[in-house]
mmCIF file of C-alpha atoms in Angstrom:
data_model
loop_
_atom_site.group_PDB
_atom_site.id
_atom_site.type_symbol
_atom_site.label_atom_id
_atom_site.label_comp_id
_atom_site.label_asym_id
_atom_site.label_seq_id
_atom_site.Cartn_x
_atom_site.Cartn_y
_atom_site.Cartn_z
ATOM 1 C CA MET A 13 0.166 0.106 0.297
ATOM 2 C CA ASN A 14 1.715 3.304 -0.961
ATOM 3 C CA PRO A 15 0.705 6.587 0.231
ATOM 4 C CA GLU A 16 -1.391 7.501 -2.240
ATOM 5 C CA GLN A 17 -3.686 4.433 -1.954
ATOM 6 C CA PHE A 18 -3.404 4.738 1.601
ATOM 7 C CA ARG A 19 -5.213 8.029 1.509
ATOM 8 C CA GLU A 20 -7.754 6.695 -1.061
ATOM 9 C CA ALA A 21 -8.530 3.861 1.223
ATOM 10 C CA LEU A 22 -9.001 5.868 4.106
ATOM 11 C CA LEU A 23 -11.853 8.492 1.770
ATOM 12 C CA GLU A 24 -13.425 5.247 1.685
ATOM 13 C CA LYS A 25 -13.709 4.634 5.143
ATOM 14 C CA GLY A 26 -14.862 8.467 5.311
ATOM 15 C CA ILE A 27 -11.415 9.675 6.940
ATOM 16 C CA ALA A 28 -10.017 12.397 4.235
ATOM 17 C CA LEU A 29 -6.444 13.231 5.362
ATOM 18 C CA SER A 30 -5.309 16.476 3.969
ATOM 19 C CA ASP A 31 -1.218 17.222 2.906
ATOM 20 C CA GLU A 32 0.034 18.364 5.762
ATOM 21 C CA GLN A 33 -1.559 14.932 7.541
ATOM 22 C CA MET A 34 -0.048 13.003 4.775
ATOM 23 C CA LYS A 35 2.933 14.471 5.262
ATOM 24 C CA GLN A 36 3.256 13.725 8.933
ATOM 25 C CA TYR A 37 2.512 9.998 7.885
ATOM 26 C CA GLN A 38 5.862 10.261 5.397
ATOM 27 C CA VAL A 39 7.899 11.582 8.591
ATOM 28 C CA TYR A 40 6.655 9.506 11.091
ATOM 29 C CA ALA A 41 7.896 6.397 8.586
ATOM 30 C CA GLU A 42 10.852 8.165 7.973
ATOM 31 C CA VAL A 43 11.730 8.693 11.597
ATOM 32 C CA LEU A 44 10.376 4.515 12.274
ATOM 33 C CA VAL A 45 13.384 3.296 10.049
ATOM 34 C CA GLU A 46 15.958 5.520 10.992
ATOM 35 C CA TRP A 47 15.708 4.476 15.110
ATOM 36 C CA ASN A 48 14.695 0.780 13.897
ATOM 37 C CA GLU A 49 18.755 0.803 12.473
ATOM 38 C CA LYS A 50 19.359 1.884 16.556
ATOM 39 C CA MET A 51 16.836 -0.225 18.553
ATOM 40 C CA ASN A 52 14.135 -2.960 17.810
ATOM 41 C CA LEU A 53 10.782 -1.025 17.117
ATOM 42 C CA THR A 54 9.525 -2.921 14.618
ATOM 43 C CA ALA A 55 10.196 -5.984 12.084
ATOM 44 C CA ILE A 56 7.989 -4.111 9.332
ATOM 45 C CA THR A 57 10.824 -1.347 7.509
ATOM 46 C CA ASP A 58 9.464 -1.949 4.175
ATOM 47 C CA PRO A 59 7.863 1.714 3.641
ATOM 48 C CA GLU A 60 5.009 -0.119 1.333
ATOM 49 C CA GLU A 61 4.311 -2.219 4.396
ATOM 50 C CA ILE A 62 4.394 0.489 7.222
ATOM 51 C CA TYR A 63 1.556 2.458 5.171
ATOM 52 C CA LEU A 64 -0.719 -0.891 5.346
ATOM 53 C CA LYS A 65 0.488 -3.156 8.456
ATOM 54 C CA HIS A 66 0.915 -0.430 11.035
ATOM 55 C CA PHE A 67 -1.140 2.877 9.404
ATOM 56 C CA TYR A 68 -3.800 1.356 8.043
ATOM 57 C CA ASP A 69 -3.861 -0.934 10.991
ATOM 58 C CA SER A 70 -3.922 0.984 13.178
ATOM 59 C CA ILE A 71 -6.863 3.373 11.996
ATOM 60 C CA THR A 72 -8.703 0.323 11.461
ATOM 61 C CA LEU A 73 -10.003 0.877 15.010
ATOM 62 C CA ALA A 74 -11.764 4.245 14.096
ATOM 63 C CA PHE A 75 -13.808 2.284 11.381
ATOM 64 C CA TYR A 76 -15.809 1.175 14.548
ATOM 65 C CA TYR A 77 -15.607 3.702 17.252
ATOM 66 C CA ASP A 78 -16.231 7.458 16.616
ATOM 67 C CA MET A 79 -13.357 9.253 16.438
ATOM 68 C CA ASP A 80 -14.776 12.796 15.929
ATOM 69 C CA GLN A 81 -15.431 13.314 19.339
ATOM 70 C CA SER A 82 -12.702 14.946 21.548
ATOM 71 C CA VAL A 83 -11.686 11.918 23.401
ATOM 72 C CA SER A 84 -9.214 10.759 25.934
ATOM 73 C CA LEU A 85 -7.591 7.890 24.700
ATOM 74 C CA CYS A 86 -4.691 5.247 26.713
ATOM 75 C CA ASP A 87 -3.017 3.504 24.024
ATOM 76 C CA VAL A 88 -1.380 0.061 26.390
ATOM 77 C CA GLY A 89 1.958 -1.188 25.419
ATOM 78 C CA ALA A 90 1.629 1.168 21.864
ATOM 79 C CA GLY A 91 5.939 0.119 21.259
ATOM 80 C CA ALA A 92 6.220 2.030 18.765
ATOM 81 C CA GLY A 93 3.068 4.452 18.724
ATOM 82 C CA PHE A 94 0.778 1.843 17.041
ATOM 83 C CA PRO A 95 -2.038 2.559 17.137
ATOM 84 C CA SER A 96 -2.825 5.316 19.007
ATOM 85 C CA LEU A 97 -0.451 7.888 16.973
ATOM 86 C CA PRO A 98 -1.294 6.971 13.256
ATOM 87 C CA ILE A 99 -5.364 7.474 14.922
ATOM 88 C CA LYS A 100 -3.929 10.561 16.526
ATOM 89 C CA ILE A 101 -2.464 12.567 13.161
ATOM 90 C CA ALA A 102 -5.982 11.463 11.872
ATOM 91 C CA PHE A 103 -7.540 12.631 14.370
ATOM 92 C CA PRO A 104 -5.505 15.472 16.123
ATOM 93 C CA GLN A 105 -7.993 16.489 18.882
ATOM 94 C CA LEU A 106 -7.760 13.470 20.084
ATOM 95 C CA LYS A 107 -5.959 13.728 23.808
ATOM 96 C CA VAL A 108 -3.820 10.276 24.013
ATOM 97 C CA THR A 109 -1.711 8.960 26.785
ATOM 98 C CA ILE A 110 0.588 5.822 25.890
ATOM 99 C CA VAL A 111 2.557 3.575 28.514
ATOM 100 C CA ASP A 112 5.194 1.346 27.401
ATOM 101 C CA SER A 113 7.417 -0.715 30.074
ATOM 102 C CA LEU A 114 10.785 0.069 28.229
ATOM 103 C CA ASN A 115 12.292 3.566 28.145
ATOM 104 C CA LYS A 116 14.308 3.194 25.105
ATOM 105 C CA ARG A 117 10.258 3.842 23.108
ATOM 106 C CA ILE A 118 9.097 6.542 25.535
ATOM 107 C CA THR A 119 12.782 8.218 24.402
ATOM 108 C CA PHE A 120 11.793 7.221 20.572
ATOM 109 C CA LEU A 121 7.635 8.434 20.978
ATOM 110 C CA ASN A 122 9.022 12.316 22.451
ATOM 111 C CA HIS A 123 11.135 12.566 20.252
ATOM 112 C CA LEU A 124 8.817 11.131 17.140
ATOM 113 C CA ALA A 125 5.644 13.345 18.639
ATOM 114 C CA SER A 126 8.386 16.713 18.082
ATOM 115 C CA GLU A 127 8.836 15.996 14.928
ATOM 116 C CA LEU A 128 5.271 15.623 13.928
ATOM 117 C CA GLY A 129 4.340 18.134 16.143
ATOM 118 C CA LEU A 130 1.680 16.279 17.733
ATOM 119 C CA LYS A 131 -0.556 18.465 20.470
ATOM 120 C CA ASP A 132 -2.121 17.170 23.682
ATOM 121 C CA VAL A 133 0.188 13.666 23.710
ATOM 122 C CA TYR A 134 1.565 12.106 27.053
ATOM 123 C CA PHE A 135 4.128 9.386 27.745
ATOM 124 C CA VAL A 136 4.711 7.337 30.348
ATOM 125 C CA HIS A 137 7.088 4.528 31.350
ATOM 126 C CA ASP A 138 5.811 2.037 33.492
ATOM 127 C CA ARG A 139 4.179 -1.263 33.081
ATOM 128 C CA ALA A 140 0.759 -0.766 32.703
ATOM 129 C CA GLU A 141 -0.307 -3.160 35.752
ATOM 130 C CA THR A 142 1.172 -0.602 38.335
ATOM 131 C CA PHE A 143 0.258 2.039 35.878
ATOM 132 C CA GLY A 144 -3.841 1.246 36.363
ATOM 133 C CA GLN A 145 -3.181 1.679 39.944
ATOM 134 C CA ASN A 146 -2.162 4.529 39.528
ATOM 135 C CA LYS A 147 -4.991 7.250 40.817
ATOM 136 C CA GLN A 148 -3.873 9.679 38.197
ATOM 137 C CA TYR A 149 -4.947 7.643 35.538
ATOM 138 C CA ARG A 150 -7.110 4.511 37.184
ATOM 139 C CA GLU A 151 -10.708 5.302 35.434
ATOM 140 C CA GLN A 152 -10.059 8.637 33.377
ATOM 141 C CA PHE A 153 -10.082 7.245 29.793
ATOM 142 C CA ASP A 154 -13.162 7.393 27.620
ATOM 143 C CA ILE A 155 -11.160 4.408 25.151
ATOM 144 C CA VAL A 156 -8.076 2.214 25.776
ATOM 145 C CA THR A 157 -6.393 0.169 23.619
ATOM 146 C CA ALA A 158 -4.140 -2.126 22.280
ATOM 147 C CA ARG A 159 -2.465 -4.328 19.438
ATOM 148 C CA ALA A 160 -0.829 -6.909 19.720
ATOM 149 C CA VAL A 161 -0.119 -6.829 22.752
ATOM 150 C CA ALA A 162 -1.155 -9.976 24.763
ATOM 151 C CA ARG A 163 -4.255 -12.496 24.847
ATOM 152 C CA MET A 164 -7.350 -10.289 25.829
ATOM 153 C CA SER A 165 -7.854 -12.698 29.320
ATOM 154 C CA VAL A 166 -4.453 -11.064 29.992
ATOM 155 C CA LEU A 167 -4.953 -7.172 28.379
ATOM 156 C CA ALA A 168 -8.525 -7.004 29.813
ATOM 157 C CA GLU A 169 -6.933 -6.372 33.580
ATOM 158 C CA LEU A 170 -4.496 -4.017 31.965
ATOM 159 C CA CYS A 171 -6.720 -2.271 30.104
ATOM 160 C CA LEU A 172 -10.230 -1.923 31.837
ATOM 161 C CA PRO A 173 -8.808 -0.735 35.341
ATOM 162 C CA LEU A 174 -8.068 2.778 32.862
ATOM 163 C CA VAL A 175 -11.806 3.175 30.803
ATOM 164 C CA LYS A 176 -13.848 5.230 32.354
ATOM 165 C CA LEU A 177 -17.429 4.164 33.615
ATOM 166 C CA ARG A 178 -19.114 4.167 30.755
ATOM 167 C CA GLY A 179 -16.610 4.371 28.587
ATOM 168 C CA HIS A 180 -14.902 1.649 25.874
ATOM 169 C CA PHE A 181 -12.006 -0.944 25.493
ATOM 170 C CA VAL A 182 -10.917 -1.562 22.246
ATOM 171 C CA ALA A 183 -8.570 -3.806 21.427
ATOM 172 C CA LEU A 184 -7.038 -4.869 18.361
ATOM 173 C CA LYS A 185 -6.898 -8.365 17.093
ATOM 174 C CA ALA A 186 -5.599 -10.830 14.476
ATOM 175 C CA ALA A 187 -7.033 -13.885 13.551
ATOM 176 C CA HIS A 188 -8.686 -16.931 16.248
ATOM 177 C CA THR A 189 -9.862 -14.487 18.710
ATOM 178 C CA ALA A 190 -12.941 -16.617 18.903
ATOM 179 C CA ALA A 191 -10.926 -18.407 22.032
ATOM 180 C CA GLU A 192 -9.727 -16.283 23.527
ATOM 181 C CA MET A 193 -13.020 -14.545 24.273
ATOM 182 C CA VAL A 194 -13.655 -17.553 25.629
ATOM 183 C CA ASP A 195 -10.846 -17.670 28.580
ATOM 184 C CA ALA A 196 -11.639 -13.909 28.954
ATOM 185 C CA LYS A 197 -15.479 -13.889 29.639
ATOM 186 C CA LYS A 198 -15.052 -14.490 33.352
ATOM 187 C CA GLY A 199 -12.545 -11.884 33.440
ATOM 188 C CA ILE A 200 -13.783 -8.865 31.624
ATOM 189 C CA LYS A 201 -17.166 -9.327 34.136
ATOM 190 C CA VAL A 202 -15.244 -9.086 36.942
ATOM 191 C CA LEU A 203 -13.555 -6.475 35.781
ATOM 192 C CA GLY A 204 -17.061 -4.500 35.072
ATOM 193 C CA GLY A 205 -17.320 -5.351 31.481
ATOM 194 C CA GLU A 206 -19.136 -6.433 28.904
ATOM 195 C CA LEU A 207 -18.487 -7.369 25.422
ATOM 196 C CA LEU A 208 -19.911 -5.132 22.864
ATOM 197 C CA SER A 209 -18.962 -6.478 19.802
ATOM 198 C CA ASP A 210 -16.035 -8.156 18.045
ATOM 199 C CA GLU A 211 -16.229 -6.983 14.373
ATOM 200 C CA ALA A 212 -14.229 -9.435 11.404
ATOM 201 C CA PHE A 213 -12.558 -7.819 8.385
ATOM 202 C CA MET A 214 -10.334 -8.354 6.179
ATOM 203 C CA LEU A 215 -6.767 -6.170 5.555
ATOM 204 C CA PRO A 216 -6.671 -4.929 2.207
ATOM 205 C CA VAL A 217 -3.935 -6.119 -0.263
ATOM 206 C CA GLU A 218 -2.284 -8.786 1.942
ATOM 207 C CA GLU A 219 -6.099 -10.211 2.677
ATOM 208 C CA ALA A 220 -5.006 -11.450 6.356
ATOM 209 C CA GLU A 221 -8.239 -11.472 8.964
ATOM 210 C CA ARG A 222 -8.047 -8.553 11.142
ATOM 211 C CA HIS A 223 -10.543 -7.950 14.951
ATOM 212 C CA VAL A 224 -12.157 -4.842 16.346
ATOM 213 C CA VAL A 225 -12.795 -6.011 20.039
ATOM 214 C CA THR A 226 -15.192 -3.374 21.766
ATOM 215 C CA ILE A 227 -16.026 -3.728 25.679
ATOM 216 C CA ALA A 228 -18.209 -1.173 27.446
ATOM 217 C CA LYS A 229 -17.136 -0.373 30.829
ATOM 218 C CA LYS A 230 -20.581 -1.013 32.895
ATOM 219 C CA ARG A 231 -19.179 -1.350 36.849
ATOM 220 C CA LYS A 232 -16.391 0.209 38.406
ATOM 221 C CA THR A 233 -12.835 -2.307 38.992
ATOM 222 C CA PRO A 234 -12.404 -3.695 42.113
ATOM 223 C CA LYS A 235 -9.846 -1.926 43.753
ATOM 224 C CA GLN A 236 -7.650 -5.342 43.420
ATOM 225 C CA TYR A 237 -7.138 -5.449 39.620
ATOM 226 C CA PRO A 238 -5.012 -4.558 38.017
ATOM 227 C CA ARG A 239 -2.991 -7.125 40.093
ATOM 228 C CA LYS A 240 0.925 -6.936 40.534
ATOM 229 C CA PRO A 241 3.615 -6.682 37.960
ATOM 230 C CA GLY A 242 3.520 -10.423 35.796
ATOM 231 C CA THR A 243 0.534 -12.148 37.709
ATOM 232 C CA PRO A 244 -2.492 -11.392 35.069
ATOM 233 C CA ASN A 245 0.247 -12.669 32.715
ATOM 234 C CA LYS A 246 1.388 -15.801 34.932
ATOM 235 C CA MET A 247 -2.430 -16.703 36.380
ATOM 236 C CA PRO A 248 -4.713 -14.910 34.213
ATOM 237 C CA ILE A 249 -8.710 -14.351 35.612
ATOM 238 C CA ILE A 250 -10.360 -17.441 33.875
#
């Protein structure tokens, strides 16, 4: 997917990008490749694959969630900024907070945000488990998202404590989410969530299956969640 195909594909979904926004995506791709030579950010470095598998794939979240409103979004374990920063470029009014456990990635993200001229973006070096117990962030976000971080039974415990009441946890997943959702069902309920939708679609060009899973926050998350770092992964609520 070259830049013009990327622009056209988003326009078909009702997302019109300006020349300035297209320039931001170009700079994003260049900075990503440049920094990837110094540190491991991504295995995807071909420009056309970056536009498809990082930029377009990230923005698919906005196909199923109204991003035109001014909402606060938290991205858990964003790595090189996916999915939140491609979404932020397309919807500049969003307030974005990224939490990541690796300080080198936070350094990269701060540099990237400066190069892109992004406002209302915040980067926090922390484990998701301790971040979710921090009163400054707990149950403060309209939408919390994660992409390719962990299976749903683990993700629910990392993300739902951060979602405010009547907000949403939206996970971007690849194929085979059905089994994950069965394992995550109990945890989602315990953590105050309720499954709203699991939207399946095919990524263009390579025809790979993707899912956007949306969970509504119906009740406050019990205080003991998230548990200590490492525990959700070792002993998910199932």
